[in-house]
C-alpha cells in the first residue's frame, strides 16, 4: 500500500520514465505486440468492461491469453456499470480492476484522485495518437510535472440518438420533433422520452444549434477553461422555451415513469426514446427488434412564442445536439507495478482497430478510431439493419455535438453536481410557474451559467436586472 502511494505521488514521474523504457522493448509479440516482460509467477489480471459487452471481451481476452507466447497470467473480465466506474475506483481503488472502462469525462477526476497511471508504453501511445480523432485526443491528456501524458485509450464511441418504434413512426416523421408529435397524437401517446434528467441526457437541448449553419452562441468550458462558458444567448432562450412547450404538451416530451423508460416504450406510453447504444438492446427488447429504428436526433422549429423578445426569427429550425464521447481504458495506479508493461499490452490489444471492429460486429460497440465510418460501410451487407442504422445515427451525431470538455474534476463537478441540471429541469418544466416570462427564463439561464463557472448559484440580489450579462 505505501509503495503504491509513493508510486502515484511525487515519485510517479520517475516511475513512468522507467516503465516507458521497458514498455518500448517488448521481446515477444502476441496478437497486439503482447509481451513476456514482467513477473515470472502467474497473476490474476482484472479487466472491467461494460456489462453489456462482458461476454464479448471475455472471449477476446481468452484469445489474447491463448495466443500470446509465454503469457502465464489469468485474465478475469468484470461486468461493470461503466457509469459508476470512476466513483467506484476513487472510493476503493485497491478493490477495483487493474484495467477499467470509463467515459472520458471522468478522466480528470481520476487523475486528481491519484487513482490512475499515465500510459507511457511507446506502442500504446503511438496507436492512441495515430488512430483517434482530435476531439478525443484533446480530452485524454493531462500534465504531470509540466509534461503532457496520455492517460486513457479510447475504444468505444458513443452519442445520443433517436430510437423510435417503426410500427408507430415513419422514417420521415422521425426527422423532426413535429413529426414525432404528429405520430404521437395518432397513437394517443407521448412523442419522445428521455432516459434521465441529468446534464448528459438533456444535452439534446443545451447543445442544440441552428440547423442552417450549425451555429450556436452557447459555450461550455471552451478549450478547458472554467470561465469560458455562455448560456444566455437568444438562440439558447428560444431553444429552451421550445423545450418548455414540448414537455408541457400532452403528446410531447416524456419523463420515465417509476417502471422505467423501457416499460413505457413497451406499453405504448411513448413512441421514441433519446438514448445511446448501450440502451439499444433494451429498446429492442421493449418494442421488438423488427420495430426498432435508429436515426440522428431530430430537428425542431421555434414558433412566435418561443422567440418573442429575442433576435431569433420565427420558424428558425434547430438541430438537437449531443455530447459525442468515447469510452476509454485506464490503468489502476494501485495495481502491481511490475505488471505495467503487460497491462499496457492488453490495453493496446483491446483498443486496436481489429478488436474495435470485432466489438462492433459482435457486441454493437461503435469503434472510436478515425475511419470507422468507412469500415462500417464496407461490411454493411454482413451486419443487421439495426446495427447499421444505429452506427449511422451515432456517426451522424458527430457533426452536431462536442466531446464532454471536462478536463479536470472541477469542471465535471460544476457541470453535473452543483445543481445546474436541477435548475435547467425546473426551467423546462416551468416549476411553480417561476419561468413563464422572458425575464424569468433569462434569469434561470444566468443561474445555470453561474453554476457552471462558479460552482454555486448566485444570490438572488446578485442577478443583474438586465440580461444577458457576462459573469
XYZ file of C-alpha atoms in Angstrom:
471
model
C 0.000 0.000 0.000
C 2.695 2.530 0.990
C 4.811 1.596 -2.034
C 1.864 2.182 -4.332
C 1.098 5.518 -2.749
C 4.676 6.525 -3.357
C 4.357 5.424 -6.967
C 1.489 7.798 -7.571
C 2.865 10.715 -5.595
C 5.950 12.787 -6.267
C 7.858 9.741 -7.498
C 5.380 8.871 -10.241
C 7.277 10.731 -12.943
C 10.437 8.735 -12.365
C 8.406 5.550 -12.334
C 6.780 6.449 -15.641
C 10.138 7.097 -17.267
C 11.338 3.683 -16.142
C 8.147 1.983 -17.268
C 8.297 3.715 -20.611
C 11.751 2.343 -21.173
C 10.695 -1.236 -20.533
C 7.460 -0.687 -22.478
C 9.354 0.214 -25.598
C 11.344 -3.011 -25.672
C 8.851 -5.864 -25.801
C 10.683 -9.031 -26.677
C 7.918 -11.361 -27.807
C 4.775 -10.357 -29.601
C 1.249 -11.794 -29.489
C -1.987 -10.530 -31.063
C -1.120 -6.860 -30.472
C 2.515 -6.839 -29.523
C 1.936 -8.962 -26.417
C 4.969 -9.014 -24.142
C 6.572 -11.650 -21.952
C 8.425 -8.966 -19.952
C 7.409 -8.802 -16.315
C 6.949 -11.252 -13.446
C 7.585 -14.946 -13.914
C 4.851 -16.013 -11.483
C 1.247 -16.091 -12.631
C -1.052 -13.256 -11.571
C -4.767 -12.602 -11.955
C -5.458 -9.544 -14.102
C -8.896 -7.968 -13.714
C -10.339 -6.071 -16.684
C -13.629 -4.193 -16.166
C -15.833 -3.516 -19.191
C -19.463 -2.547 -19.675
C -21.795 -5.305 -18.574
C -23.455 -5.242 -21.987
C -20.125 -6.259 -23.569
C -18.654 -8.578 -20.949
C -19.326 -11.771 -22.895
C -17.528 -10.451 -25.977
C -14.475 -9.219 -24.089
C -14.246 -12.453 -22.118
C -13.870 -14.252 -25.423
C -11.321 -11.900 -26.993
C -9.188 -11.797 -23.859
C -9.209 -15.583 -23.744
C -7.898 -15.438 -27.325
C -5.231 -12.964 -26.238
C -4.086 -15.176 -23.382
C -4.010 -18.278 -25.570
C -2.148 -16.664 -28.466
C 0.427 -14.522 -26.684
C 3.661 -16.547 -26.401
C 4.766 -17.035 -22.824
C 1.650 -15.458 -21.312
C 1.171 -17.141 -17.935
C -1.464 -14.988 -16.265
C -5.186 -15.402 -15.725
C -7.452 -12.651 -17.079
C -10.745 -12.116 -15.292
C -13.340 -9.949 -17.047
C -15.566 -7.922 -14.717
C -19.012 -6.891 -15.974
C -19.348 -3.339 -14.678
C -21.674 -0.364 -14.678
C -19.336 1.986 -16.523
C -21.398 4.990 -15.476
C -20.450 4.352 -11.850
C -16.952 3.027 -12.530
C -14.997 6.197 -11.803
C -16.635 6.805 -8.438
C -16.170 3.147 -7.509
C -12.461 3.301 -8.342
C -11.992 6.509 -6.374
C -13.825 5.148 -3.326
C -11.836 1.887 -3.224
C -9.032 1.743 -5.798
C -7.428 -1.353 -4.307
C -10.625 -3.335 -4.881
C -11.039 -2.048 -8.428
C -9.958 -3.793 -11.616
C -6.411 -3.374 -12.883
C -7.715 -2.114 -16.232
C -11.122 -0.484 -16.258
C -13.562 1.293 -18.552
C -14.848 4.834 -18.014
C -16.446 7.528 -20.110
C -13.783 10.101 -20.915
C -15.389 12.875 -18.867
C -14.196 11.046 -15.730
C -10.515 11.104 -16.677
C -9.723 14.368 -14.908
C -11.170 13.429 -11.547
C -9.464 10.018 -11.610
C -6.114 11.682 -12.262
C -6.622 14.193 -9.471
C -7.606 11.396 -7.092
C -4.241 9.713 -7.862
C -6.063 6.554 -8.909
C -4.624 6.097 -12.405
C -1.255 5.930 -14.111
C -0.276 7.613 -17.367
C 0.178 5.312 -20.339
C 3.807 5.630 -21.411
C 4.252 2.396 -23.365
C 5.556 3.523 -26.763
C 3.477 1.119 -28.854
C 0.292 2.029 -26.999
C 0.884 5.780 -27.173
C 1.664 5.567 -30.894
C -1.553 3.636 -31.513
C -3.663 6.043 -29.475
C -2.200 9.107 -31.165
C -2.341 7.592 -34.633
C -5.845 6.170 -34.559
C -8.066 8.670 -32.760
C -9.800 11.898 -33.845
C -8.507 15.158 -32.433
C -11.686 15.631 -30.391
C -10.813 12.505 -28.396
C -7.099 13.293 -28.188
C -7.979 16.668 -26.689
C -9.536 15.028 -23.624
C -7.212 12.104 -22.801
C -4.029 14.050 -21.988
C -3.056 15.570 -18.674
C 0.087 17.213 -17.336
C 2.379 15.547 -14.844
C 5.228 17.750 -13.601
C 4.643 20.005 -16.589
C 4.728 17.213 -19.184
C 1.691 16.031 -21.174
C 0.910 12.319 -20.842
C -1.749 10.065 -22.339
C -3.932 8.704 -19.554
C -6.603 6.754 -21.433
C -7.075 4.704 -24.588
C -10.377 5.318 -26.419
C -12.025 2.168 -27.728
C -15.764 2.852 -27.996
C -17.511 5.936 -29.394
C -20.976 6.999 -28.283
C -23.570 9.716 -28.776
C -27.241 10.277 -28.118
C -29.527 9.268 -30.987
C -33.239 8.754 -31.560
C -34.565 5.247 -31.021
C -38.070 5.021 -32.451
C -40.823 2.450 -32.860
C -41.184 1.897 -36.598
C -44.679 0.472 -36.146
C -45.789 3.874 -34.795
C -43.445 6.340 -36.512
C -42.375 6.692 -40.133
C -38.773 7.436 -41.055
C -39.916 10.840 -42.310
C -41.719 11.671 -39.058
C -38.606 10.685 -37.095
C -36.646 13.517 -38.728
C -38.417 16.238 -36.731
C -39.906 16.640 -33.286
C -43.004 17.988 -35.003
C -43.309 14.754 -36.968
C -42.921 12.724 -33.799
C -45.682 14.718 -32.125
C -47.905 14.112 -35.148
C -47.319 10.378 -34.767
C -47.912 10.582 -31.020
C -51.281 12.285 -31.498
C -52.357 9.500 -33.844
C -51.086 6.914 -31.377
C -52.577 8.610 -28.298
C -49.198 8.571 -26.602
C -46.271 10.869 -25.939
C -43.671 11.531 -28.603
C -40.217 11.267 -27.031
C -38.852 10.035 -23.721
C -35.547 10.984 -22.199
C -33.852 8.276 -20.136
C -32.679 10.661 -17.433
C -32.777 14.315 -16.449
C -29.069 14.907 -15.887
C -26.756 17.172 -17.841
C -25.863 14.405 -20.279
C -29.354 13.323 -21.265
C -30.558 16.905 -21.691
C -27.621 17.805 -23.918
C -30.029 17.430 -26.842
C -31.379 20.846 -25.792
C -28.320 22.512 -24.253
C -26.153 21.671 -27.280
C -28.790 22.343 -29.930
C -27.758 24.677 -32.731
C -29.218 26.365 -35.785
C -29.799 23.718 -38.430
C -28.999 26.095 -41.291
C -25.353 26.672 -40.406
C -24.619 24.719 -37.211
C -24.037 27.899 -35.230
C -24.694 28.407 -31.540
C -23.805 31.081 -29.018
C -23.604 28.505 -26.226
C -20.127 27.741 -24.885
C -19.179 25.100 -22.352
C -15.645 25.250 -20.925
C -14.178 26.158 -24.285
C -10.599 24.843 -24.536
C -10.988 23.511 -20.996
C -11.221 26.995 -19.461
C -13.553 27.121 -16.457
C -14.847 30.641 -17.049
C -15.254 30.313 -20.810
C -18.952 29.438 -20.721
C -22.005 31.153 -22.133
C -25.638 30.068 -21.886
C -27.647 33.262 -22.239
C -27.855 33.832 -25.984
C -31.120 34.469 -27.779
C -30.792 31.142 -29.583
C -30.494 29.346 -26.242
C -33.527 31.209 -24.927
C -35.575 30.171 -27.968
C -34.492 26.525 -27.713
C -35.297 26.346 -24.005
C -38.710 27.938 -24.475
C -39.372 25.379 -27.213
C -38.439 22.641 -24.711
C -40.914 24.119 -22.223
C -43.676 23.836 -24.812
C -42.598 20.369 -25.908
C -42.503 18.849 -22.435
C -45.665 20.712 -21.480
C -47.640 19.184 -24.344
C -49.882 16.157 -23.867
C -48.215 14.477 -26.848
C -44.716 15.888 -26.497
C -41.813 15.145 -24.172
C -41.965 12.325 -21.646
C -40.138 11.675 -18.396
C -39.743 7.996 -17.487
C -42.317 6.542 -15.132
C -41.300 4.675 -11.998
C -41.338 1.498 -14.097
C -38.647 2.935 -16.373
C -38.486 4.176 -19.950
C -38.225 0.592 -21.202
C -41.623 -0.256 -19.729
C -43.068 2.973 -21.085
C -41.879 2.116 -24.603
C -43.187 -1.433 -24.294
C -46.602 -0.287 -23.062
C -47.107 2.327 -25.778
C -46.815 5.304 -23.455
C -44.080 6.717 -25.662
C -43.125 6.025 -29.286
C -39.480 7.093 -29.294
C -36.588 7.492 -26.874
C -33.446 9.621 -26.846
C -30.645 7.317 -25.766
C -27.321 5.709 -26.584
C -26.012 2.451 -27.995
C -25.748 0.936 -24.521
C -29.576 1.102 -24.500
C -30.213 -0.330 -27.975
C -30.774 -3.874 -26.731
C -33.184 -2.733 -24.025
C -35.113 -0.715 -26.608
C -35.314 -3.681 -28.982
C -36.475 -5.901 -26.130
C -39.201 -3.342 -25.390
C -40.612 -2.777 -28.888
C -39.302 -5.811 -30.783
C -36.176 -5.849 -32.906
C -38.132 -5.578 -36.161
C -39.859 -2.420 -34.876
C -36.687 -0.684 -33.691
C -35.477 2.251 -35.764
C -32.438 4.479 -35.222
C -31.608 7.891 -36.606
C -29.827 11.127 -35.738
C -31.623 13.336 -33.263
C -34.452 15.311 -34.875
C -34.756 18.996 -35.649
C -37.282 21.326 -34.054
C -38.743 24.617 -35.255
C -39.354 27.523 -32.898
C -42.611 29.462 -33.074
C -43.579 33.052 -32.321
C -43.960 32.441 -28.585
C -40.536 30.801 -28.373
C -38.740 33.739 -29.990
C -40.743 36.634 -28.522
C -38.353 39.303 -27.263
C -35.312 37.760 -28.949
C -33.478 38.339 -32.211
C -34.295 34.821 -33.468
C -36.800 34.766 -36.355
C -39.983 32.766 -36.005
C -39.664 29.494 -37.912
C -35.940 29.043 -37.261
C -35.040 25.362 -37.347
C -32.717 23.912 -34.704
C -30.792 20.646 -34.758
C -30.805 18.769 -31.457
C -27.289 18.198 -30.136
C -25.387 15.656 -28.091
C -22.164 15.006 -26.314
C -20.119 12.814 -28.657
C -17.895 10.847 -26.362
C -15.601 7.890 -26.040
C -15.321 5.127 -23.532
C -11.721 4.573 -22.553
C -9.494 2.027 -20.898
C -7.455 3.274 -17.950
C -4.831 1.734 -15.696
C -5.329 1.492 -11.936
C -2.418 3.056 -10.061
C -2.873 0.580 -7.216
C -2.205 -2.457 -9.400
C 1.084 -4.358 -9.426
C 3.882 -2.099 -10.660
C 5.854 -4.967 -12.174
C 2.867 -5.826 -14.404
C 2.755 -2.377 -16.014
C 4.035 -3.464 -19.414
C 1.664 -6.429 -19.509
C -1.268 -4.168 -18.660
C -0.270 -1.793 -21.458
C -0.054 -4.671 -23.934
C -3.600 -5.703 -23.031
C -4.872 -2.133 -23.423
C -3.109 -1.912 -26.789
C -4.819 -5.117 -27.871
C -8.302 -4.136 -26.707
C -8.105 -0.652 -28.259
C -6.693 -1.861 -31.582
C -8.727 -1.311 -34.736
C -9.099 -5.052 -35.203
C -10.711 -5.636 -31.810
C -12.819 -2.471 -32.100
C -14.151 -3.792 -35.412
C -14.937 -7.178 -33.893
C -16.576 -5.459 -30.938
C -18.859 -3.598 -33.321
C -19.840 -6.707 -35.260
C -20.393 -8.911 -32.229
C -21.321 -6.514 -29.401
C -22.618 -3.450 -31.289
C -19.992 -1.092 -29.828
C -19.243 1.742 -32.225
C -15.485 2.000 -32.911
C -13.737 5.169 -31.774
C -10.954 5.358 -34.360
C -10.749 7.643 -37.396
C -12.051 5.808 -40.451
C -14.546 3.591 -38.630
C -17.395 5.013 -40.703
C -15.755 3.812 -43.906
C -15.156 0.379 -42.396
C -18.810 0.046 -41.420
C -19.861 0.888 -44.980
C -17.707 -1.965 -46.291
C -19.408 -4.526 -44.038
C -23.000 -3.272 -44.052
C -24.159 -6.317 -46.017
C -22.825 -8.602 -43.281
C -24.479 -6.939 -40.271
C -28.101 -6.418 -39.276
C -30.084 -3.417 -40.426
C -30.401 -2.298 -36.803
C -26.631 -2.395 -36.323
C -26.057 -0.411 -39.476
C -28.703 2.226 -38.752
C -27.557 2.561 -35.139
C -23.975 3.129 -36.268
C -25.023 5.640 -38.923
C -27.086 7.533 -36.361
C -24.188 7.780 -33.914
C -21.698 8.739 -36.606
C -24.153 11.321 -37.894
C -24.298 12.991 -34.489
C -20.571 13.719 -34.663
C -21.474 16.743 -36.792
C -23.948 18.002 -34.193
C -22.099 17.649 -30.910
C -18.949 18.069 -28.873
C -16.861 15.850 -26.638
C -17.529 16.491 -22.966
C -14.891 19.143 -22.163
C -14.344 18.183 -18.535
C -10.557 18.052 -18.496
C -10.428 18.191 -14.707
C -12.634 17.212 -11.802
C -13.764 20.777 -11.100
C -15.427 21.167 -14.495
C -17.122 17.779 -14.226
C -18.386 18.570 -10.740
C -19.590 22.070 -11.574
C -21.483 20.875 -14.641
C -23.115 17.791 -13.157
C -23.153 18.012 -9.380
C -23.665 21.586 -8.182
C -27.320 21.966 -9.089
C -27.222 23.123 -12.714
C -29.177 20.113 -14.083
C -31.866 20.681 -11.466
C -32.169 24.376 -12.323
C -32.326 23.550 -16.020
C -35.019 20.930 -15.438
C -37.047 23.434 -13.411
C -36.833 25.890 -16.311
C -38.012 23.254 -18.795
C -40.860 22.199 -16.503
C -41.631 25.827 -15.568
C -41.798 24.610 -11.984
C -44.210 26.661 -9.845
C -44.691 28.915 -12.908
C -41.373 30.521 -11.981
C -40.073 30.534 -15.571
C -43.022 31.852 -17.528
C -41.788 35.219 -18.763
C -38.774 36.009 -20.912
C -37.055 37.706 -17.971
C -37.623 34.660 -15.768
C -36.164 32.324 -18.392
C -33.137 34.588 -18.803
C -32.625 34.644 -15.039
C -32.776 30.854 -14.955
C -30.191 30.521 -17.709
C -27.962 33.031 -15.906
C -28.163 30.812 -12.817
C -27.171 27.735 -14.839
C -24.181 29.511 -16.370
C -23.167 30.885 -12.969
C -23.088 27.352 -11.546
C -21.018 26.125 -14.499
C -18.437 28.818 -13.826
C -18.542 29.293 -10.055
C -19.873 26.006 -8.733
C -22.768 27.672 -6.927
C -25.948 29.598 -7.592
C -25.828 33.383 -7.459
C -27.690 35.121 -4.684
C -30.987 36.485 -5.952
C -29.791 40.029 -5.269
C -26.728 39.432 -7.436
C -28.632 38.505 -10.593
C -28.476 41.572 -12.868
C -31.752 43.304 -13.591
C -30.900 43.443 -17.289
C -29.811 40.238 -19.011
C -27.825 38.807 -20.670
C -24.698 39.857 -18.783
C -21.205 38.416 -18.538
C -20.454 36.501 -15.351
